[in-house]
C-alpha positions as a Python dict, from the first residue, in 0.01 Angstrom:
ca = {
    (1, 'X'): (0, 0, 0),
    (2, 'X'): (-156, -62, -344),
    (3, 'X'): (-334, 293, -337),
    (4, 'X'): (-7, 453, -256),
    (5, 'X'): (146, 284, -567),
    (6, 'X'): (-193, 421, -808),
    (7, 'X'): (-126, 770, -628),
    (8, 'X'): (192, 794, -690),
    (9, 'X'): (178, 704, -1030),
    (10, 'X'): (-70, 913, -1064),
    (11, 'X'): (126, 1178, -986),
    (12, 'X'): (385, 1058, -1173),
    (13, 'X'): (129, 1131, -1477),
    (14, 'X'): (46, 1449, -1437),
    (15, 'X'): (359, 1572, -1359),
    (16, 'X'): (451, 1406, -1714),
    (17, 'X'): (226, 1553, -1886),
    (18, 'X'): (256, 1918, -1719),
    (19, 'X'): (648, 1919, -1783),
    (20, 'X'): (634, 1790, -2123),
    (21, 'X'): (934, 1588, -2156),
    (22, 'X'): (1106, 1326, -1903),
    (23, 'X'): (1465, 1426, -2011),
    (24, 'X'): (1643, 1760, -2077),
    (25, 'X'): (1935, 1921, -2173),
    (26, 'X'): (1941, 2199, -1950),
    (27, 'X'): (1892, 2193, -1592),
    (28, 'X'): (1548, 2392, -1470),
    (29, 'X'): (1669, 2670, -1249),
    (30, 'X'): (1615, 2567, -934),
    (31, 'X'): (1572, 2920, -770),
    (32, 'X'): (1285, 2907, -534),
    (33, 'X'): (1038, 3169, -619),
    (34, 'X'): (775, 3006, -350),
    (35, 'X'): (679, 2784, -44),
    (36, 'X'): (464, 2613, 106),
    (37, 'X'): (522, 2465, 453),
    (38, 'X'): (880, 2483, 446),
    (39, 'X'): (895, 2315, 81),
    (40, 'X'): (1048, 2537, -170),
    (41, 'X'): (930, 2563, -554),
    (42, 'X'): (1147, 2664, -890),
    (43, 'X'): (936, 2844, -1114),
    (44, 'X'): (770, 2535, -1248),
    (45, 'X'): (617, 2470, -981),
    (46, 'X'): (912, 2146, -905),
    (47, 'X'): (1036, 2080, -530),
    (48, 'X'): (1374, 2270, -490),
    (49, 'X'): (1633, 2320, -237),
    (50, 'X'): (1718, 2684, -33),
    (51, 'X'): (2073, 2731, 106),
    (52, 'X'): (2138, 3041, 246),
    (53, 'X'): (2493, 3169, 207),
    (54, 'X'): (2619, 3105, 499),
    (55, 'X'): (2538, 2675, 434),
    (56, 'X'): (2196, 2661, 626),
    (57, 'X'): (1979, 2442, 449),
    (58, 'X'): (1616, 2377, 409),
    (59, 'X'): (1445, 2141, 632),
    (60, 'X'): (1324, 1899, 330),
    (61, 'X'): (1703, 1935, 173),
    (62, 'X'): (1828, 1820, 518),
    (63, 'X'): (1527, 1536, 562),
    (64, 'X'): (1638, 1404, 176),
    (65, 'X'): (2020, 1355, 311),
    (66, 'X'): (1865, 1147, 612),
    (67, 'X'): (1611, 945, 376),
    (68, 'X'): (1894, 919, 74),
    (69, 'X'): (2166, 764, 300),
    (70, 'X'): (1940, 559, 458),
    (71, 'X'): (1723, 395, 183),
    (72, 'X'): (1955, 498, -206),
    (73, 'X'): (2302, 528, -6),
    (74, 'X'): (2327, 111, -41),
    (75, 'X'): (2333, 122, -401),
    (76, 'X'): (2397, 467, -530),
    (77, 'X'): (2698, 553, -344),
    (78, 'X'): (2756, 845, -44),
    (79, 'X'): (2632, 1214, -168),
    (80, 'X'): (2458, 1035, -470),
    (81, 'X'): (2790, 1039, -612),
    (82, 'X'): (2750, 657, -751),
    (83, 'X'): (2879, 308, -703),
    (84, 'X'): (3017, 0, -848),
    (85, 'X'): (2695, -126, -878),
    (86, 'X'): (2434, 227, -945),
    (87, 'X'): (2526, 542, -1090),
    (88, 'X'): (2600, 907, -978),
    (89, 'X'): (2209, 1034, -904),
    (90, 'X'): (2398, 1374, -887),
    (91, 'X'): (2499, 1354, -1246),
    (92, 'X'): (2211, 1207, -1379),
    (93, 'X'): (1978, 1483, -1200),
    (94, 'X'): (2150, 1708, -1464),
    (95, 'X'): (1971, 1561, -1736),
    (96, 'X'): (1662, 1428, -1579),
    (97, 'X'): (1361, 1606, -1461),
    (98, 'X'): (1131, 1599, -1164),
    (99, 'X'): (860, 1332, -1361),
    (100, 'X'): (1139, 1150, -1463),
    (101, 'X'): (1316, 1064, -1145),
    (102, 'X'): (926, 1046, -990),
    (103, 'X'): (848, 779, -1275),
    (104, 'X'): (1209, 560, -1211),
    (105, 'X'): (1169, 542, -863),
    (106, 'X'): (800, 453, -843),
    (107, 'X'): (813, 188, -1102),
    (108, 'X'): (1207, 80, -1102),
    (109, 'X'): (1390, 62, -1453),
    (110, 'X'): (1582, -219, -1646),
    (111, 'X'): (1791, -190, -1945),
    (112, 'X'): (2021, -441, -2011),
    (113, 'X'): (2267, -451, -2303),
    (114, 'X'): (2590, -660, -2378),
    (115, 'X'): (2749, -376, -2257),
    (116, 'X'): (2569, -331, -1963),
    (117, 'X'): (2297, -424, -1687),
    (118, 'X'): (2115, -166, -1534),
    (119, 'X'): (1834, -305, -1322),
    (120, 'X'): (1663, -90, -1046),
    (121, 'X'): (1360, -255, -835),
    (122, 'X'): (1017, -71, -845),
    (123, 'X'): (947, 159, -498),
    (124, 'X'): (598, 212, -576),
    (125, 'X'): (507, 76, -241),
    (126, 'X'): (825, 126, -43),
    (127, 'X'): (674, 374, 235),
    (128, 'X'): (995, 471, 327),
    (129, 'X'): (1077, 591, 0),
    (130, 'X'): (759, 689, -115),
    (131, 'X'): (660, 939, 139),
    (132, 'X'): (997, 1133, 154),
    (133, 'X'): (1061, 1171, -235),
    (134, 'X'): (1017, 1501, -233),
    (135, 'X'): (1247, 1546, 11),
    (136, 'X'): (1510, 1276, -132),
    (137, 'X'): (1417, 1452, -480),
    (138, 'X'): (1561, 1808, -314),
    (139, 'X'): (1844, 1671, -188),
    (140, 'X'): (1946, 1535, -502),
    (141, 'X'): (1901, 1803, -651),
    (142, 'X'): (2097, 2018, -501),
    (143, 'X'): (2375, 1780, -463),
    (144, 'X'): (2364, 1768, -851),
    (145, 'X'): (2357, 2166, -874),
    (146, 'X'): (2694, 2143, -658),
    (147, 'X'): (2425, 2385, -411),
    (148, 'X'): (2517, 2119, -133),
    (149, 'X'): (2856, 1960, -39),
    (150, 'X'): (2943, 1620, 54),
    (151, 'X'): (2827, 1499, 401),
    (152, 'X'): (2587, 1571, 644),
    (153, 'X'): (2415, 1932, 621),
    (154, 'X'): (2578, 2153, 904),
    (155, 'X'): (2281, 2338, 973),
    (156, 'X'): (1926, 2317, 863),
    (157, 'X'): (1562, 2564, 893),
    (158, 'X'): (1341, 2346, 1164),
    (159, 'X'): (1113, 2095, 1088),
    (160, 'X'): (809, 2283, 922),
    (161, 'X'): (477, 2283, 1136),
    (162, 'X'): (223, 1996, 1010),
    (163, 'X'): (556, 1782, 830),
    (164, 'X'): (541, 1485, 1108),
    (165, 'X'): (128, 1471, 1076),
    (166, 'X'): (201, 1458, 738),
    (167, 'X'): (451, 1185, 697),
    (168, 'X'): (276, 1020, 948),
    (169, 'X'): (-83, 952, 776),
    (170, 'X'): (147, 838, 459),
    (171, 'X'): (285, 554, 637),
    (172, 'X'): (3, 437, 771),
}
């Protein structure tokens, strides 16, 4: 698990240093302009959502609903909308970029004030987190772009070819 954790940081990194900053004040367009396996990419080269008009989703979009709910639902709220106890992922995604969200989730973030107590635990080496944030990252995404309503995605592309071989050696 430990050389998931150095991976994904080291990703983390990179990605840093190729965007340039971890926060922005406008949203990157996320208009895919390629793919690769059924993943779609903004002109930055960041993971981004497809939705076609009629709804239809991308398969990683779809696959970050099912990952979200199941492993950020407990704490951030349904549809990333935010809790009582974590806030809105849709709004923050808004203001934070790809390395950002990468870097928070990986190695968890604590800032505690009088005012407030933000604490969220490192999932470095959560598997189950760490081998979908892509897809969790697309989801969110598009949630905060308003791209995807609440719920469950009606309709979805099908699983790309070499996905479940692919998930599959990362949780070993």
């Amino acid at each position: 698990m430990a050389h998931i954790k150095r991976n994904f940081i080291a990703v983390c990194v990179a990605t840093f240093m190729m965007t340039g900053v971890a926060r922005s004040d406008e949203p990157a367009d996320p208009t895919p302009v390629s793919s690769d396996g059924g993943k779609y990419f903004d002109k930055d080269g960041r993971p981004t959502y497809k939705v076609d008009k009629d709804g239809k989703v991308d398969f990683y979009s779809y696959n970050g609903f099912i990952r979200y709910s199941a492993n950020c639902m407990h704490c951030h709220g349904p549809d990333g909308l935010g809790s009582t106890y974590a806030p809105s992922l849709a709004t923050s995604l808004k203001t934070l970029d790809y390395a950002a969200v990468l870097t928070t989730v990986a190695n968890g973030k604590k800032e505690v004030s009088e005012s407030k107590q933000l604490v969220m635990p490192s999932l470095g080496e959560d598997k189950n987190v760490m081998c979908y944030i892509d897809s969790i990252y697309i989801y969110l995404r598009a949630r905060s772009d308003g791209a995807i309503p609440r719920g469950r995605p009606r309709d979805h592309e099908p699983k790309p070819e070499g996905f479940s071989e692919t998930a599959n050696s990362c949780m070993e």
